[in-house]
Coordinates of C-alpha atoms and ligand atoms in Angstrom, one line a residue:
M79 CA -47.0 49.9 -6.2
A80 CA -44.6 50.7 -3.8
P81 CA -45.9 51.5 -0.5
T82 CA -43.1 54.2 -0.1
R83 CA -44.1 56.0 -3.4
R84 CA -47.9 56.4 -2.2
G85 CA -48.5 60.3 -0.1
P86 CA -50.1 60.0 3.0
A87 CA -53.5 58.2 3.8
P88 CA -56.4 60.9 3.6
R89 CA -57.9 61.7 7.0
L90 CA -60.8 60.0 7.8
I91 CA -63.7 61.7 9.4
F92 CA -65.9 59.5 11.4
G93 CA -68.0 61.8 13.6
D94 CA -71.0 60.3 14.7
L95 CA -71.3 58.0 11.6
W96 CA -71.3 54.8 13.9
P97 CA -73.1 55.8 17.1
F98 CA -73.5 52.7 19.7
D99 CA -76.3 51.8 22.0
P100 CA -74.9 51.2 25.3
A101 CA -74.2 47.2 25.7
P102 CA -73.7 46.8 29.2
E103 CA -72.5 43.3 30.6
T104 CA -75.1 42.3 33.1
A105 CA -73.9 39.0 34.7
D106 CA -73.8 39.1 38.6
P107 CA -70.2 39.3 39.8
K108 CA -71.1 38.4 43.2
L109 CA -69.2 40.6 45.3
A110 CA -68.8 40.3 49.1
D111 CA -68.8 43.8 51.3
R112 CA -66.0 42.6 53.2
Y113 CA -63.3 39.8 52.4
Q114 CA -61.1 37.9 54.6
L115 CA -57.7 36.4 54.6
F116 CA -57.4 32.6 53.1
I117 CA -55.2 31.0 55.3
G118 CA -55.0 27.0 55.9
G119 CA -58.3 26.6 54.2
R120 CA -60.3 29.0 55.9
Y121 CA -61.4 32.7 55.6
V122 CA -59.6 34.3 58.6
R123 CA -59.8 38.1 59.6
P124 CA -56.5 39.8 59.7
R125 CA -54.9 39.6 63.0
S126 CA -54.3 43.4 62.6
G127 CA -57.8 43.9 62.3
Q128 CA -57.4 46.5 59.3
Y129 CA -59.0 46.5 56.0
F130 CA -58.6 48.9 53.4
D131 CA -61.0 49.7 50.2
S132 CA -61.0 48.3 46.7
I133 CA -62.0 51.0 44.3
N134 CA -64.0 50.7 41.2
P135 CA -61.8 52.9 39.1
A136 CA -64.2 53.9 36.5
T137 CA -66.8 55.4 39.1
E138 CA -64.0 56.1 41.9
R139 CA -66.7 54.2 44.1
R140 CA -65.9 51.6 47.0
L141 CA -66.5 47.8 45.8
A142 CA -65.2 45.9 48.9
S143 CA -63.4 46.0 52.0
I144 CA -59.8 44.1 51.7
P145 CA -58.3 42.8 54.8
R146 CA -54.5 44.2 55.4
A147 CA -52.5 41.4 56.2
G148 CA -49.7 42.1 59.1
A149 CA -46.5 39.8 59.6
A150 CA -49.0 37.5 62.0
D151 CA -50.6 36.9 59.2
V152 CA -48.0 36.1 56.7
N153 CA -46.6 33.8 59.3
A154 CA -50.0 32.0 59.8
A155 CA -50.0 31.6 56.1
Y156 CA -46.4 30.3 55.8
A157 CA -47.3 27.9 58.8
A158 CA -50.5 26.4 57.0
A159 CA -48.1 26.1 54.1
T160 CA -45.6 24.5 55.4
A161 CA -47.7 22.1 57.3
A162 CA -49.6 21.3 54.2
F163 CA -46.2 20.5 52.1
R164 CA -45.8 17.3 53.8
R165 CA -48.6 15.7 52.4
W166 CA -49.2 17.7 48.9
S167 CA -45.8 17.1 48.0
V168 CA -45.9 13.5 47.8
L169 CA -49.3 13.2 46.1
P170 CA -48.9 11.3 43.1
G171 CA -48.8 13.6 39.9
R172 CA -52.1 12.2 38.7
E173 CA -53.9 13.3 41.9
R174 CA -52.4 16.7 41.7
G175 CA -53.2 17.1 38.3
K176 CA -57.2 16.3 39.1
Y177 CA -57.4 19.2 41.5
L178 CA -55.8 21.6 38.6
F179 CA -58.2 20.2 36.1
R180 CA -61.0 20.5 38.5
I181 CA -59.9 24.8 38.9
A182 CA -59.6 25.3 35.3
R183 CA -63.2 23.6 34.9
L184 CA -64.6 25.6 38.2
L185 CA -63.2 28.7 36.6
Q186 CA -64.3 28.4 33.1
D187 CA -68.0 27.6 34.7
R188 CA -67.7 31.0 36.2
A189 CA -66.3 32.7 33.6
R190 CA -68.7 35.6 33.0
E191 CA -68.9 36.4 37.3
F192 CA -65.0 36.3 37.4
A193 CA -64.7 38.6 33.9
V194 CA -67.0 41.2 35.5
A195 CA -65.8 41.1 38.8
E196 CA -62.3 41.7 37.2
T197 CA -63.4 44.7 35.1
L198 CA -65.2 46.2 37.9
D199 CA -62.3 46.1 40.2
G200 CA -59.2 46.9 37.7
G201 CA -61.0 49.0 34.9
K202 CA -60.2 47.0 31.9
P203 CA -62.9 46.3 29.0
I204 CA -65.1 43.7 29.6
K205 CA -63.7 41.8 26.1
E206 CA -60.8 41.7 27.1
S207 CA -61.8 39.9 30.5
R208 CA -64.0 38.1 28.7
D209 CA -62.3 37.3 26.2
F210 CA -58.5 37.1 27.4
D211 CA -58.0 37.2 31.3
V212 CA -60.6 34.4 32.5
P213 CA -60.0 32.0 29.5
M214 CA -56.2 32.5 29.4
A215 CA -56.4 32.0 33.4
A216 CA -58.3 28.6 32.8
A217 CA -55.8 27.7 30.0
H218 CA -52.9 27.9 32.3
F219 CA -54.4 25.4 34.8
F220 CA -55.5 23.3 31.9
Y221 CA -51.6 23.3 30.9
H222 CA -50.0 22.7 33.9
A223 CA -52.9 19.6 35.0
G224 CA -51.3 18.0 31.9
W225 CA -48.0 18.6 33.2
A226 CA -48.4 17.3 36.8
D227 CA -48.9 13.3 36.0
K228 CA -45.8 13.6 33.2
L229 CA -43.3 15.2 34.8
E230 CA -40.8 12.8 33.9
Y231 CA -40.7 14.0 30.3
A232 CA -40.5 17.8 31.2
A233 CA -36.8 16.9 32.0
P234 CA -35.9 13.7 31.1
G235 CA -33.3 11.8 33.3
R236 CA -34.3 14.0 36.2
T237 CA -36.3 13.3 39.0
L238 CA -38.1 16.4 39.4
R239 CA -39.1 17.5 42.9
P240 CA -41.1 20.4 44.4
L241 CA -38.8 23.0 46.3
G242 CA -41.2 23.6 49.2
V243 CA -43.2 26.7 50.1
V244 CA -43.1 29.6 47.5
G245 CA -44.0 33.3 48.2
Q246 CA -45.4 34.9 45.3
V247 CA -46.4 38.5 44.9
I248 CA -48.3 39.9 41.9
P249 CA -49.4 43.3 40.1
W250 CA -52.8 44.7 39.2
N251 CA -52.6 44.6 35.4
F252 CA -53.6 41.3 34.8
P253 CA -54.8 40.2 38.5
L254 CA -56.2 36.6 37.9
L255 CA -54.1 36.1 35.0
M256 CA -51.1 36.6 37.0
L257 CA -52.4 34.5 39.8
A258 CA -52.8 31.4 37.3
W259 CA -49.3 32.2 36.1
K260 CA -48.1 31.6 39.3
L261 CA -50.0 29.0 41.1
A262 CA -50.4 26.6 38.4
P263 CA -46.9 25.4 37.9
A264 CA -45.9 25.9 41.4
L265 CA -48.9 23.2 42.4
A266 CA -48.1 20.9 39.3
L267 CA -44.7 20.2 41.0
G268 CA -45.9 19.8 44.5
N269 CA -45.1 23.3 46.0
C270 CA -47.1 25.2 48.6
V271 CA -48.2 28.8 47.9
V272 CA -48.7 32.2 50.0
L273 CA -49.8 34.7 47.4
K274 CA -50.6 38.2 47.7
P275 CA -52.0 40.3 44.8
A276 CA -51.8 44.1 44.2
E277 CA -53.8 46.1 46.6
T278 CA -55.7 47.7 43.8
T279 CA -57.2 44.2 42.8
S280 CA -57.3 41.8 45.0
I281 CA -61.2 40.9 44.5
T282 CA -60.9 38.3 41.9
A283 CA -58.0 36.1 44.0
L284 CA -60.2 36.5 46.9
K285 CA -62.9 35.2 44.9
F286 CA -60.5 32.7 43.4
A287 CA -60.4 31.0 47.4
G288 CA -64.0 29.9 46.4
I289 CA -62.8 28.1 43.5
L290 CA -59.9 26.4 45.3
E291 CA -62.6 25.1 48.4
D292 CA -65.2 24.0 45.6
A293 CA -62.1 22.1 44.1
G294 CA -61.7 20.4 47.2
L295 CA -58.1 21.6 47.4
P296 CA -56.2 20.3 50.5
P297 CA -56.1 23.3 53.1
G298 CA -53.0 25.2 53.3
V299 CA -51.9 24.1 49.6
V300 CA -52.7 27.8 48.6
N301 CA -52.9 30.7 51.1
L302 CA -53.9 34.5 49.7
V303 CA -53.0 37.2 52.0
T304 CA -53.8 40.8 50.9
G305 CA -52.5 44.2 51.5
A306 CA -49.9 46.5 50.2
G307 CA -46.1 46.7 49.9
E308 CA -45.4 46.2 53.3
T309 CA -47.0 42.7 53.3
G310 CA -45.3 42.0 50.0
A311 CA -42.3 42.4 51.7
W312 CA -43.0 40.2 54.3
V313 CA -44.0 37.8 52.0
M314 CA -41.0 37.9 49.7
G315 CA -38.6 38.1 53.1
H316 CA -40.2 35.2 55.0
P317 CA -37.3 33.1 56.1
A318 CA -39.7 29.7 55.3
A319 CA -40.0 30.8 51.4
A320 CA -37.7 28.4 49.3
K321 CA -38.7 30.1 46.1
V322 CA -40.2 33.6 45.6
A323 CA -41.7 34.8 42.4
F324 CA -42.3 38.5 41.9
T325 CA -43.9 40.3 39.1
G326 CA -44.2 44.2 39.3
S327 CA -41.9 47.2 38.6
T328 CA -38.4 47.0 37.9
E329 CA -37.8 49.1 41.2
V330 CA -39.8 46.9 43.4
G331 CA -38.0 43.9 41.9
K332 CA -34.7 45.5 42.7
A333 CA -35.8 46.3 46.3
I334 CA -36.4 42.7 46.8
M335 CA -33.4 41.4 45.1
R336 CA -31.5 43.8 48.0
Q337 CA -33.8 42.5 50.5
L338 CA -33.0 38.8 49.7
A339 CA -29.1 39.2 49.0
G340 CA -27.1 36.8 50.6
T341 CA -29.8 34.1 51.1
D342 CA -30.0 30.7 49.0
R343 CA -33.5 31.6 48.3
R344 CA -34.4 31.0 44.5
M345 CA -36.2 33.5 42.5
T346 CA -38.2 34.4 39.5
M347 CA -38.4 38.4 38.7
E348 CA -40.8 39.4 35.8
L349 CA -40.4 43.0 35.8
G350 CA -41.3 46.0 33.6
G351 CA -40.5 46.5 29.7
K352 CA -40.3 49.3 26.7
A353 CA -40.6 47.3 24.1
A354 CA -40.0 48.2 20.6
N355 CA -42.6 47.5 17.8
I356 CA -40.5 48.0 14.7
V357 CA -42.0 48.6 11.3
F358 CA -40.1 48.2 8.2
D359 CA -41.3 49.6 4.8
D360 CA -41.9 46.2 3.3
A361 CA -44.2 45.5 5.9
P362 CA -48.1 45.0 5.5
L363 CA -49.3 48.7 6.9
D364 CA -52.7 48.0 7.7
Q365 CA -51.8 44.7 9.7
A366 CA -48.9 46.6 11.3
V367 CA -51.4 49.2 12.2
E368 CA -53.6 46.7 14.0
G369 CA -50.6 45.3 15.7
I370 CA -49.2 48.7 16.8
V371 CA -52.9 49.5 18.1
N372 CA -53.0 45.8 20.1
G373 CA -49.5 46.6 21.1
I374 CA -49.9 49.9 23.2
F375 CA -53.8 50.0 23.6
F376 CA -54.7 46.8 24.9
N377 CA -55.5 46.8 28.4
Q378 CA -55.0 51.0 28.6
G379 CA -51.2 50.2 27.8
H380 CA -51.0 48.3 31.2
V381 CA -49.1 45.6 29.8
C382 CA -45.1 44.8 30.9
C383 CA -44.5 43.9 27.5
A384 CA -46.5 46.5 25.6
G385 CA -45.1 47.8 22.1
S386 CA -44.9 51.2 23.7
R387 CA -42.2 52.3 21.2
L388 CA -42.9 52.8 17.7
L389 CA -39.9 52.1 15.4
V390 CA -41.0 52.8 11.8
Q391 CA -38.7 53.1 8.9
E392 CA -38.3 56.6 7.6
G393 CA -39.7 56.1 4.5
V394 CA -43.1 54.9 5.0
A395 CA -43.3 56.7 8.9
A396 CA -45.8 59.5 7.5
R397 CA -48.3 57.2 5.8
V398 CA -48.0 54.8 9.2
I399 CA -48.7 57.7 11.4
A400 CA -51.7 58.6 9.1
K401 CA -53.2 55.5 9.1
L402 CA -52.6 55.0 12.6
K403 CA -54.4 58.3 13.6
N404 CA -57.5 57.1 11.6
R405 CA -57.2 53.8 13.5
M406 CA -57.0 55.7 16.8
R407 CA -59.9 57.9 16.0
M408 CA -62.1 54.4 15.9
L409 CA -61.4 53.7 19.5
R410 CA -63.9 53.9 22.2
V411 CA -62.8 54.9 25.6
G412 CA -65.3 54.7 28.2
D413 CA -67.5 52.4 30.8
P414 CA -65.4 49.4 31.1
L415 CA -68.4 46.9 31.6
D416 CA -69.7 48.2 27.9
K417 CA -69.2 45.5 25.2
N418 CA -68.2 47.9 22.8
T419 CA -65.6 49.5 24.9
D420 CA -62.2 49.6 23.6
L421 CA -59.9 51.5 26.2
G422 CA -61.3 51.4 29.8
A423 CA -60.2 52.9 33.0
I424 CA -56.8 53.8 34.3
N425 CA -56.4 51.5 37.0
S426 CA -55.8 53.8 39.5
A427 CA -55.4 57.6 40.6
A428 CA -51.6 57.1 41.4
Q429 CA -51.0 55.4 37.8
L430 CA -53.0 58.2 35.9
A431 CA -50.9 60.8 37.7
T432 CA -47.8 58.5 36.6
I433 CA -49.3 58.8 33.2
R434 CA -49.8 62.5 33.3
R435 CA -46.2 63.6 34.6
L436 CA -44.6 61.2 31.9
V437 CA -46.7 62.6 28.9
A438 CA -45.9 66.4 30.2
A439 CA -42.4 65.4 30.5
G440 CA -42.4 64.3 27.0
E441 CA -44.2 67.6 26.0
R442 CA -41.5 69.7 27.7
E443 CA -38.6 67.8 26.1
G444 CA -40.1 68.5 22.3
A445 CA -42.4 65.7 21.9
E446 CA -45.4 66.3 19.9
L447 CA -48.5 65.2 21.3
W448 CA -51.7 64.1 19.4
Q449 CA -55.2 62.8 20.7
P450 CA -58.1 61.8 18.9
E451 CA -61.1 64.2 19.6
G452 CA -63.7 63.1 22.2
R453 CA -64.5 63.7 25.6
L454 CA -63.5 61.3 28.7
P455 CA -66.5 60.1 31.3
A456 CA -66.7 63.0 34.0
Q457 CA -66.2 60.5 36.8
G458 CA -63.6 57.8 37.1
Y459 CA -59.7 57.5 36.1
F460 CA -59.6 57.8 32.0
F461 CA -56.9 58.8 29.9
P462 CA -57.1 58.9 26.2
P463 CA -55.2 56.9 23.6
T464 CA -52.5 59.3 22.7
L465 CA -49.6 59.1 20.2
L466 CA -46.2 61.2 20.7
T467 CA -44.2 62.0 17.5
G468 CA -40.7 63.4 17.1
V469 CA -39.7 61.5 20.2
T470 CA -35.7 61.0 20.4
Q471 CA -33.7 58.2 22.4
S472 CA -32.8 60.6 25.0
H473 CA -36.6 61.3 26.0
R474 CA -37.9 59.9 29.2
V475 CA -40.9 58.6 27.1
A476 CA -38.6 56.9 25.3
R477 CA -36.8 55.4 28.1
E478 CA -39.1 55.3 31.0
E479 CA -42.2 53.1 31.2
I480 CA -45.3 54.9 31.4
F481 CA -47.7 51.7 31.7
G482 CA -50.7 53.7 30.0
P483 CA -52.0 54.2 26.5
V484 CA -49.1 56.4 25.2
L485 CA -47.0 55.7 22.1
S486 CA -43.6 57.0 21.7
V487 CA -42.9 57.3 17.9
L488 CA -39.0 57.1 16.5
T489 CA -37.9 56.8 12.9
F490 CA -35.2 54.8 11.7
R491 CA -33.0 54.3 8.3
T492 CA -31.6 51.1 8.0
V493 CA -32.0 47.4 9.6
D494 CA -28.7 48.1 11.6
E495 CA -30.1 51.4 13.1
A496 CA -33.4 49.8 13.8
I497 CA -31.8 47.2 16.2
E498 CA -29.5 49.3 17.8
K499 CA -32.2 51.5 18.7
A500 CA -34.4 49.0 19.6
N501 CA -31.7 47.4 22.1
N502 CA -31.0 50.6 23.6
T503 CA -33.1 50.5 26.9
A504 CA -32.6 49.0 30.1
Y505 CA -35.4 46.3 29.4
G506 CA -35.3 43.5 27.7
L507 CA -39.0 42.0 27.7
S508 CA -40.3 41.8 24.1
A509 CA -39.9 43.0 20.9
G510 CA -42.2 43.6 17.6
V511 CA -40.9 43.1 14.2
W512 CA -43.2 43.9 11.0
T513 CA -41.7 43.0 7.4
D514 CA -41.7 41.0 4.6
K515 CA -38.9 39.3 4.8
G516 CA -38.2 35.9 6.5
S517 CA -34.5 36.5 7.0
R518 CA -35.0 39.8 8.6
I519 CA -37.1 38.5 10.8
L520 CA -34.4 35.3 11.8
R521 CA -31.9 38.1 12.0
L522 CA -34.1 40.7 14.5
S523 CA -35.2 37.8 16.5
T524 CA -31.5 36.6 17.4
E525 CA -30.4 40.2 17.5
L526 CA -33.1 41.9 19.3
K527 CA -32.3 41.2 23.3
A528 CA -36.0 40.8 24.3
G529 CA -37.3 37.5 26.0
V530 CA -40.3 37.3 23.3
V531 CA -40.1 38.5 19.7
W532 CA -43.2 38.7 17.7
A533 CA -43.0 38.7 14.1
N534 CA -45.9 40.3 12.0
T535 CA -48.4 39.9 15.2
F536 CA -48.2 41.0 18.6
N537 CA -49.4 40.4 22.5
R538 CA -49.4 36.9 21.5
F539 CA -49.8 34.4 24.6
D540 CA -49.9 30.6 25.2
P541 CA -49.6 28.6 28.5
S542 CA -47.0 26.5 26.7
S543 CA -44.8 29.1 25.4
P544 CA -42.5 30.6 28.4
F545 CA -42.5 34.3 28.9
G546 CA -39.7 36.3 30.2
G547 CA -37.0 39.0 30.6
Y548 CA -33.5 40.2 30.0
K549 CA -31.5 42.8 31.6
E550 CA -33.9 45.3 33.8
S551 CA -36.8 43.2 32.8
G552 CA -36.0 40.2 35.3
F553 CA -35.1 36.5 34.9
G554 CA -36.9 33.2 35.2
R555 CA -39.5 32.1 32.8
E556 CA -42.9 31.5 33.3
G557 CA -45.0 29.5 31.0
G558 CA -44.4 26.2 29.0
R559 CA -41.5 23.5 30.1
Q560 CA -38.9 26.1 31.1
G561 CA -41.5 28.0 33.4
L562 CA -42.6 24.7 35.0
L563 CA -38.6 23.7 35.9
D564 CA -38.2 26.9 37.8
Y565 CA -40.4 25.6 40.3
A566 CA -38.4 22.6 40.5
A567 CA -35.5 21.8 43.1
R568 CA -32.1 21.6 41.6
A569 CA -30.8 17.7 40.5
Ligands
NAD1463 P1 -45.6 47.2 41.9 O1 -44.0 47.0 41.7 O2 -45.6 48.6 42.2 O3 -46.4 46.4 42.6 C1 -46.3 44.8 42.2 C2 -46.6 44.2 43.8 O4 -45.6 44.2 44.7 C3 -47.8 44.5 44.3 O5 -48.5 43.4 44.7 C4 -47.3 45.3 45.5 O6 -48.0 45.5 46.5 C5 -46.3 45.0 45.8 N1 -45.3 45.5 46.4 C6 -44.9 46.7 46.5 N2 -44.1 47.1 47.1 C7 -43.4 45.9 47.5 C8 -42.0 45.6 48.3 N3 -41.3 46.4 48.8 N4 -42.0 44.2 48.4 C9 -42.7 43.2 48.2 N5 -43.6 43.3 47.4 C10 -44.0 44.9 47.2 O7 -45.6 47.3 40.3 P2 -47.4 47.4 39.5 O8 -47.6 48.9 39.3 O9 -48.5 46.8 40.5 O10 -47.3 46.7 38.4 C11 -46.8 47.4 37.4 C12 -45.7 46.8 36.8 O11 -45.3 45.2 36.8 C13 -45.1 47.3 36.0 O12 -43.5 47.4 36.0 C14 -45.3 46.0 34.9 O13 -43.9 46.1 33.7 C15 -45.0 45.0 35.6 N6 -45.4 43.6 35.2 C16 -44.4 42.8 34.7 C17 -45.0 41.5 34.0 C18 -44.0 40.5 33.6 O14 -44.6 39.3 33.5 N7 -42.7 40.9 33.5 C19 -46.0 41.1 33.9 C20 -47.1 42.1 34.7 C21 -46.5 43.5 35.2

């Protein structure tokens, strides 16, 4: 029977049908009380003498002190990287590859410890740090280790040369994974790096310094400086940087581009997104619902490529929404360290305030809010999985990146309308298409203005697959051959 002729799915009531005993992950994250900067292969105190606290967003308790690097620290990091570049850049690729393989293996060896540290510091569920962040970070080092001695095949006819010292700034949503995306290709090509993690999630980057030491990486090849936006601006604006690579918000990306306008600095910008996840009436609806849930609730929706706009074809809209609500009733929100948890804590009080502000704006503009019943933990920054229906294209919740577990639902009638609505955004990072028709997938994958288009799946990543945006989602690619070439000098 055609799905369009069926009525809406019945409401399922789960109540306390499936009680879950607590299943906390207990591995020791081996946290220090106070971290230091990692410059020239040594742990150094910030010359500013200043530290700030990293907070566990699930408990609001302090985890560790993080150094606030000043301009003098950033200068020292660039000096160390510049000195290291002379030897690192001329090392045979197979030698550089050995270091990358070692880093990947050491990370795998300490995967549980890093997963717990990532979850404590960032609030993401342990099953995601354990099964996604840490293994994918290791996979990026393995992948680029493989390239290091085969660079002549990455660009046939060209001799790939490193650029020099690269400045890198990353966000808080995938701290260790974004570090791997940035470091691995830069090092494979023979560049040296000054990297700044986000201020709310610096711990795994600073723990990673220990892995670099254990791998015997020559001093100065990777330098880690911590701090907030001001430190980031020094890293991005430093005259010794041959290239800057930034992942973060479009707003800050634009500020960096203004800062560097008129210089010959190479740039990669991985910025925000507002992806459309498009469900046609011939789609396998139960699978699509799983893809919708994964697309928006993975990592509490703190995902640049999150499927935050659901475009559903009118004939199946009621049915999809009913199924979605049933599925959302089953999501477990709570302790990120519990292996049963689906949605952990929002990364910071500031991000929670942003989510609340945008959801309130959505309601004011006429969207209808739905959240499953259930109590949130009393302590910590939590927000329930949220559905906004009746959203139109002019609503803020259809245009602005919420970066939280909030799905805005719009409907469409024809393929042309779906394409037009999906492309009606300042962003262009990713999109999803759910349909039975291969020809339709091919058409949408060419007409949707997005760096990645997933078909009958969502949020699939692989180190060999380039990732990046169009329009205000940025430029340059990370991953794959394309990402590697972004770290090579122009022929
Ligand atoms: P953010 O822009 O506020 O901060 C990102 C980083 O930039 C942090 O390390 C921060 O300290 C630093 N920073 C802040 N001001 C700076 C300045 N003036 N100069 C230099 N650095 C500065 O973003 P966020 O809130 O940490 O991260 C969320 C954003 O990141 C979202 O918009 C998300 O879409 C985007 N993101 C994009 C990708 C991608 O691949 N396209 C991946 C992950 C996250």
